[in-house]
Amino acid sequence: MELCIGSGSSVKALLNLNPSRPSLSLIRTTSLSLSDPFLQFKNRASSSLRLPFHPCQRQFLQPNLSQLHGNCCRFVALASSSSSSSVAPGAEKDKLPASIEVTETEEPNSRLKLSIEVPPAVCDDCYNKVIREFMKLSKIPGFRPGKRVPESILVDYVGKKNVQKATVESILKRTLPHAMSSVTDRALRDSIRIVTKFSDMEQTYSSLNSLRYDIIVDVAPQIKWIPEDGYKNLKIVVEIDSDIDAQKASEQELKRRHKSLGTLRIVTDRGLQIGDVAVLDISATTTDEDESNVQKIPSAESKGFHFDTEDGDKVLPGFLDSIIGIQSGETRSFPLVFPESWRQENLRGVHAQFTVECKELFYRELPELDDSLADKLIPGCTTLEQVKKALLQRCLEVEQTAKDQATDNAILDQLCKMVEVDIPQSLFEEQGRQLYGANLLEIQAKMKLSDEQLASLSSQKTVNEYLETQRENITRLIKQNLAVGDIFKRENLQFSSDDLIKEVENSITEFKHQKQEYDEDRVREQVQEILEGAKVLEWLKEYAEIQYITR
């Protein structure tokens, strides 16, 4: 309940939680694990949640014509296969009888607009090729297969409109590689779109025997460092949560394990004291002079909440003090204010009226903490001192891991502030869909979703809402990834090919063990991304001035 942990109850609320990890590439600096939600969406529709690409490693491809325009009727596509097939990545450009004219215009968000003028000579050549294709495929009564058919008869048989559509498709297919040649090495995959309406192109071709069309394409964004090379001498302040202090954490863990060996006894003759455990029904409403504005606070409500009074520092300030002395069967009502530092933003500063009913009250009967409990506290230990040392060692490892993660996060946050970049919309949407897909899969792993819930959460509307609410976070992650990739290239950093091979093999083994589908090329890209991120963070920490403070 919101009283102590700030978690919402709805699935959509869970999906919109800000991910604590900076990015897939930067969180696994040691043990890699690619059986990750980021790698599991296989749907490749234009609005799908897609497999992630490191922004600095995106493949630069020529466009797939069938994705750019699917307007040609099925008969025409079949009859003129040479004019409607996809433009394969890296395909050689077809030689044209005349040059086309391409004008580039820069647009916001690292986008280019290409305006292409196709002269009549090219259009005529494409028309002749389409006619030859139709002649091969058409079976016209009165003419033997393969025999030359007068053009007018062929056009009447196929239909002038169909010939025109096929010709426009042929022009696009043949001229597109030439139009894209100046940006092929910069164009982001799946970002290329023909924005001119097909009907407008048909009209232009029909009336002028030439063609003009516009393309928009997102290109790899340029990173500007402020100051230039400022990442080489970072000054980082890392805040460490006091809860991860190894000594303190080990003492708390020993206390928790000791309590687990105790017995709960019902309290019958007194009220609640520190050390007791109470079973509470809790409800809360906002307070307002106008009663019509009073609202329930669902996330602060709970039935049968087991409250350990020794965890009083983890709940809303003032809550424990307000129920000290409450007896079983008693109900209390009292006002509290959610602090400005409260985890759930919409409750910060809210004045609330709490109603608490004590259903049951217990005290603990604990065995004496001595060597006789050692094996029960940690199997294999014979003395209490061994237990304390073992717990401290474990907590030291946790503390170091948390410290390393906090350091990585602080460095990444600093890098984000030092770069200016015009992020392409296609890159933003891709990163956002990755995060959304990861969150959705994690929720599916934790709870069973009905078909109706899954359909709702997978809808374009829901995904778009997520992209908008998480815009700041998504933008931050992209800037971090771009900054890290740029540093890797600038400093000529490298990682061992043996490490790459080993981690790819480990990841594939993990996928097979969990009986999950995987794409080996994708896995390799992901591992490479992770290793690059780890190498950059290692390099940055070596040259950075890092100060640790406890909060």
PDB file of N, CA and C in Angstrom, residues 2-52:
ATOM      1  N   GLU A   2       0.274   2.375  -0.379  1.00  0.00           N
ATOM      2  CA  GLU A   2       1.046   3.607  -0.546  1.00  0.00           C
ATOM      3  C   GLU A   2       1.611   4.125   0.769  1.00  0.00           C
ATOM      4  N   LEU A   3       1.027   3.695   1.891  1.00  0.00           N
ATOM      5  CA  LEU A   3       1.503   4.132   3.199  1.00  0.00           C
ATOM      6  C   LEU A   3       2.987   3.906   3.379  1.00  0.00           C
ATOM      7  N   CYS A   4       3.494   2.822   2.777  1.00  0.00           N
ATOM      8  CA  CYS A   4       4.897   2.518   3.033  1.00  0.00           C
ATOM      9  C   CYS A   4       5.754   2.346   1.795  1.00  0.00           C
ATOM     10  N   ILE A   5       5.207   1.903   0.661  1.00  0.00           N
ATOM     11  CA  ILE A   5       6.087   1.635  -0.467  1.00  0.00           C
ATOM     12  C   ILE A   5       5.755   2.436  -1.717  1.00  0.00           C
ATOM     13  N   GLY A   6       4.642   3.108  -1.778  1.00  0.00           N
ATOM     14  CA  GLY A   6       4.344   3.973  -2.909  1.00  0.00           C
ATOM     15  C   GLY A   6       4.031   3.266  -4.189  1.00  0.00           C
ATOM     16  N   SER A   7       3.548   2.040  -4.150  1.00  0.00           N
ATOM     17  CA  SER A   7       3.252   1.315  -5.382  1.00  0.00           C
ATOM     18  C   SER A   7       1.802   1.468  -5.743  1.00  0.00           C
ATOM     19  N   GLY A   8       1.540   1.726  -7.037  1.00  0.00           N
ATOM     20  CA  GLY A   8       0.171   1.819  -7.502  1.00  0.00           C
ATOM     21  C   GLY A   8      -0.410   0.441  -7.705  1.00  0.00           C
ATOM     22  N   SER A   9      -1.723   0.379  -7.890  1.00  0.00           N
ATOM     23  CA  SER A   9      -2.357  -0.922  -8.020  1.00  0.00           C
ATOM     24  C   SER A   9      -2.665  -1.299  -9.450  1.00  0.00           C
ATOM     25  N   SER A  10      -2.684  -0.348 -10.360  1.00  0.00           N
ATOM     26  CA  SER A  10      -3.074  -0.658 -11.729  1.00  0.00           C
ATOM     27  C   SER A  10      -1.887  -1.102 -12.559  1.00  0.00           C
ATOM     28  N   VAL A  11      -2.175  -1.931 -13.569  1.00  0.00           N
ATOM     29  CA  VAL A  11      -1.118  -2.398 -14.466  1.00  0.00           C
ATOM     30  C   VAL A  11      -0.526  -1.233 -15.235  1.00  0.00           C
ATOM     31  N   LYS A  12      -1.365  -0.286 -15.673  1.00  0.00           N
ATOM     32  CA  LYS A  12      -0.857   0.871 -16.410  1.00  0.00           C
ATOM     33  C   LYS A  12       0.080   1.695 -15.554  1.00  0.00           C
ATOM     34  N   ALA A  13      -0.241   1.783 -14.259  1.00  0.00           N
ATOM     35  CA  ALA A  13       0.649   2.528 -13.369  1.00  0.00           C
ATOM     36  C   ALA A  13       2.008   1.856 -13.296  1.00  0.00           C
ATOM     37  N   LEU A  14       2.003   0.520 -13.258  1.00  0.00           N
ATOM     38  CA  LEU A  14       3.268  -0.214 -13.210  1.00  0.00           C
ATOM     39  C   LEU A  14       4.068   0.013 -14.493  1.00  0.00           C
ATOM     40  N   LEU A  15       3.371   0.071 -15.620  1.00  0.00           N
ATOM     41  CA  LEU A  15       4.061   0.267 -16.895  1.00  0.00           C
ATOM     42  C   LEU A  15       4.717   1.630 -16.980  1.00  0.00           C
ATOM     43  N   ASN A  16       4.185   2.607 -16.264  1.00  0.00           N
ATOM     44  CA  ASN A  16       4.715   3.959 -16.354  1.00  0.00           C
ATOM     45  C   ASN A  16       5.735   4.289 -15.289  1.00  0.00           C
ATOM     46  N   LEU A  17       6.099   3.291 -14.469  1.00  0.00           N
ATOM     47  CA  LEU A  17       7.158   3.543 -13.504  1.00  0.00           C
ATOM     48  C   LEU A  17       8.452   3.830 -14.230  1.00  0.00           C
ATOM     49  N   ASN A  18       9.187   4.830 -13.787  1.00  0.00           N
ATOM     50  CA  ASN A  18      10.479   5.130 -14.404  1.00  0.00           C
ATOM     51  C   ASN A  18      11.429   3.982 -14.142  1.00  0.00           C
ATOM     52  N   PRO A  19      12.022   3.388 -15.180  1.00  0.00           N
ATOM     53  CA  PRO A  19      12.965   2.301 -14.951  1.00  0.00           C
ATOM     54  C   PRO A  19      14.201   2.805 -14.235  1.00  0.00           C
ATOM     55  N   SER A  20      14.643   2.054 -13.258  1.00  0.00           N
ATOM     56  CA  SER A  20      15.816   2.483 -12.505  1.00  0.00           C
ATOM     57  C   SER A  20      17.094   2.258 -13.282  1.00  0.00           C
ATOM     58  N   ARG A  21      17.074   1.300 -14.211  1.00  0.00           N
ATOM     59  CA  ARG A  21      18.289   1.032 -14.959  1.00  0.00           C
ATOM     60  C   ARG A  21      18.486   2.068 -16.050  1.00  0.00           C
ATOM     61  N   PRO A  22      19.698   2.514 -16.267  1.00  0.00           N
ATOM     62  CA  PRO A  22      19.942   3.550 -17.256  1.00  0.00           C
ATOM     63  C   PRO A  22      19.689   3.082 -18.674  1.00  0.00           C
ATOM     64  N   SER A  23      20.136   1.905 -19.002  1.00  0.00           N
ATOM     65  CA  SER A  23      19.853   1.352 -20.324  1.00  0.00           C
ATOM     66  C   SER A  23      20.362  -0.074 -20.331  1.00  0.00           C
ATOM     67  N   LEU A  24      19.882  -0.848 -21.296  1.00  0.00           N
ATOM     68  CA  LEU A  24      20.303  -2.246 -21.389  1.00  0.00           C
ATOM     69  C   LEU A  24      21.803  -2.357 -21.555  1.00  0.00           C
ATOM     70  N   SER A  25      22.378  -1.411 -22.282  1.00  0.00           N
ATOM     71  CA  SER A  25      23.791  -1.537 -22.605  1.00  0.00           C
ATOM     72  C   SER A  25      24.696  -1.216 -21.428  1.00  0.00           C
ATOM     73  N   LEU A  26      24.156  -0.570 -20.411  1.00  0.00           N
ATOM     74  CA  LEU A  26      25.043  -0.061 -19.385  1.00  0.00           C
ATOM     75  C   LEU A  26      24.799  -0.655 -18.008  1.00  0.00           C
ATOM     76  N   ILE A  27      23.922  -1.636 -17.903  1.00  0.00           N
ATOM     77  CA  ILE A  27      23.646  -2.152 -16.579  1.00  0.00           C
ATOM     78  C   ILE A  27      24.351  -3.473 -16.298  1.00  0.00           C
ATOM     79  N   ARG A  28      24.717  -4.178 -17.363  1.00  0.00           N
ATOM     80  CA  ARG A  28      25.349  -5.462 -17.124  1.00  0.00           C
ATOM     81  C   ARG A  28      26.826  -5.355 -17.459  1.00  0.00           C
ATOM     82  N   THR A  29      27.604  -4.878 -16.515  1.00  0.00           N
ATOM     83  CA  THR A  29      29.016  -4.689 -16.803  1.00  0.00           C
ATOM     84  C   THR A  29      29.822  -5.944 -16.475  1.00  0.00           C
ATOM     85  N   THR A  30      29.184  -6.917 -15.846  1.00  0.00           N
ATOM     86  CA  THR A  30      29.894  -8.166 -15.579  1.00  0.00           C
ATOM     87  C   THR A  30      29.089  -9.322 -16.155  1.00  0.00           C
ATOM     88  N   SER A  31      28.259  -9.942 -15.344  1.00  0.00           N
ATOM     89  CA  SER A  31      27.524 -11.111 -15.798  1.00  0.00           C
ATOM     90  C   SER A  31      26.413 -10.700 -16.752  1.00  0.00           C
ATOM     91  N   LEU A  32      26.541 -11.106 -17.993  1.00  0.00           N
ATOM     92  CA  LEU A  32      25.549 -10.736 -18.987  1.00  0.00           C
ATOM     93  C   LEU A  32      24.395 -11.720 -18.960  1.00  0.00           C
ATOM     94  N   SER A  33      23.199 -11.211 -19.187  1.00  0.00           N
ATOM     95  CA  SER A  33      22.024 -12.064 -19.278  1.00  0.00           C
ATOM     96  C   SER A  33      21.099 -11.479 -20.325  1.00  0.00           C
ATOM     97  N   LEU A  34      21.024 -12.163 -21.456  1.00  0.00           N
ATOM     98  CA  LEU A  34      20.241 -11.601 -22.554  1.00  0.00           C
ATOM     99  C   LEU A  34      18.873 -12.244 -22.696  1.00  0.00           C
ATOM    100  N   SER A  35      18.464 -13.057 -21.732  1.00  0.00           N
ATOM    101  CA  SER A  35      17.079 -13.523 -21.758  1.00  0.00           C
ATOM    102  C   SER A  35      16.255 -12.408 -21.157  1.00  0.00           C
ATOM    103  N   ASP A  36      16.277 -11.293 -21.847  1.00  0.00           N
ATOM    104  CA  ASP A  36      15.763 -10.035 -21.323  1.00  0.00           C
ATOM    105  C   ASP A  36      14.535  -9.628 -22.103  1.00  0.00           C
ATOM    106  N   PRO A  37      13.566  -8.966 -21.464  1.00  0.00           N
ATOM    107  CA  PRO A  37      12.378  -8.546 -22.196  1.00  0.00           C
ATOM    108  C   PRO A  37      12.697  -7.717 -23.432  1.00  0.00           C
ATOM    109  N   PHE A  38      13.836  -7.006 -23.413  1.00  0.00           N
ATOM    110  CA  PHE A  38      14.197  -6.179 -24.558  1.00  0.00           C
ATOM    111  C   PHE A  38      14.376  -7.021 -25.818  1.00  0.00           C
ATOM    112  N   LEU A  39      14.673  -8.308 -25.643  1.00  0.00           N
ATOM    113  CA  LEU A  39      15.043  -9.131 -26.802  1.00  0.00           C
ATOM    114  C   LEU A  39      13.913 -10.032 -27.283  1.00  0.00           C
ATOM    115  N   GLN A  40      12.712  -9.893 -26.715  1.00  0.00           N
ATOM    116  CA  GLN A  40      11.731 -10.931 -26.956  1.00  0.00           C
ATOM    117  C   GLN A  40      10.582 -10.553 -27.879  1.00  0.00           C
ATOM    118  N   PHE A  41      10.423  -9.276 -28.212  1.00  0.00           N
ATOM    119  CA  PHE A  41       9.360  -8.924 -29.142  1.00  0.00           C
ATOM    120  C   PHE A  41       9.809  -9.178 -30.565  1.00  0.00           C
ATOM    121  N   LYS A  42       9.053  -9.997 -31.277  1.00  0.00           N
ATOM    122  CA  LYS A  42       9.426 -10.375 -32.638  1.00  0.00           C
ATOM    123  C   LYS A  42       8.555  -9.680 -33.699  1.00  0.00           C
ATOM    124  N   ASN A  43       7.460  -9.040 -33.280  1.00  0.00           N
ATOM    125  CA  ASN A  43       6.558  -8.394 -34.229  1.00  0.00           C
ATOM    126  C   ASN A  43       7.274  -7.252 -34.929  1.00  0.00           C
ATOM    127  N   ARG A  44       7.267  -7.244 -36.246  1.00  0.00           N
ATOM    128  CA  ARG A  44       8.001  -6.217 -36.986  1.00  0.00           C
ATOM    129  C   ARG A  44       7.057  -5.263 -37.718  1.00  0.00           C
ATOM    130  N   ALA A  45       5.796  -5.207 -37.341  1.00  0.00           N
ATOM    131  CA  ALA A  45       4.883  -4.253 -37.965  1.00  0.00           C
ATOM    132  C   ALA A  45       5.356  -2.847 -37.660  1.00  0.00           C
ATOM    133  N   SER A  46       4.885  -1.893 -38.465  1.00  0.00           N
ATOM    134  CA  SER A  46       5.385  -0.528 -38.320  1.00  0.00           C
ATOM    135  C   SER A  46       5.068   0.056 -36.957  1.00  0.00           C
ATOM    136  N   SER A  47       4.028  -0.436 -36.290  1.00  0.00           N
ATOM    137  CA  SER A  47       3.683   0.097 -34.981  1.00  0.00           C
ATOM    138  C   SER A  47       4.043  -0.868 -33.866  1.00  0.00           C
ATOM    139  N   SER A  48       4.877  -1.841 -34.158  1.00  0.00           N
ATOM    140  CA  SER A  48       5.168  -2.890 -33.186  1.00  0.00           C
ATOM    141  C   SER A  48       6.209  -2.469 -32.180  1.00  0.00           C
ATOM    142  N   LEU A  49       6.304  -3.278 -31.125  1.00  0.00           N
ATOM    143  CA  LEU A  49       7.400  -3.142 -30.189  1.00  0.00           C
ATOM    144  C   LEU A  49       8.541  -3.963 -30.743  1.00  0.00           C
ATOM    145  N   ARG A  50       9.687  -3.332 -30.921  1.00  0.00           N
ATOM    146  CA  ARG A  50      10.721  -3.985 -31.718  1.00  0.00           C
ATOM    147  C   ARG A  50      11.972  -4.251 -30.911  1.00  0.00           C
ATOM    148  N   LEU A  51      12.782  -5.141 -31.456  1.00  0.00           N
ATOM    149  CA  LEU A  51      14.061  -5.414 -30.837  1.00  0.00           C
ATOM    150  C   LEU A  51      14.929  -4.180 -30.835  1.00  0.00           C
ATOM    151  N   PRO A  52      15.709  -3.993 -29.785  1.00  0.00           N
ATOM    152  CA  PRO A  52      16.482  -2.767 -29.672  1.00  0.00           C
ATOM    153  C   PRO A  52      17.742  -2.754 -30.515  1.00  0.00           C
TER     154      PRO A  52
END
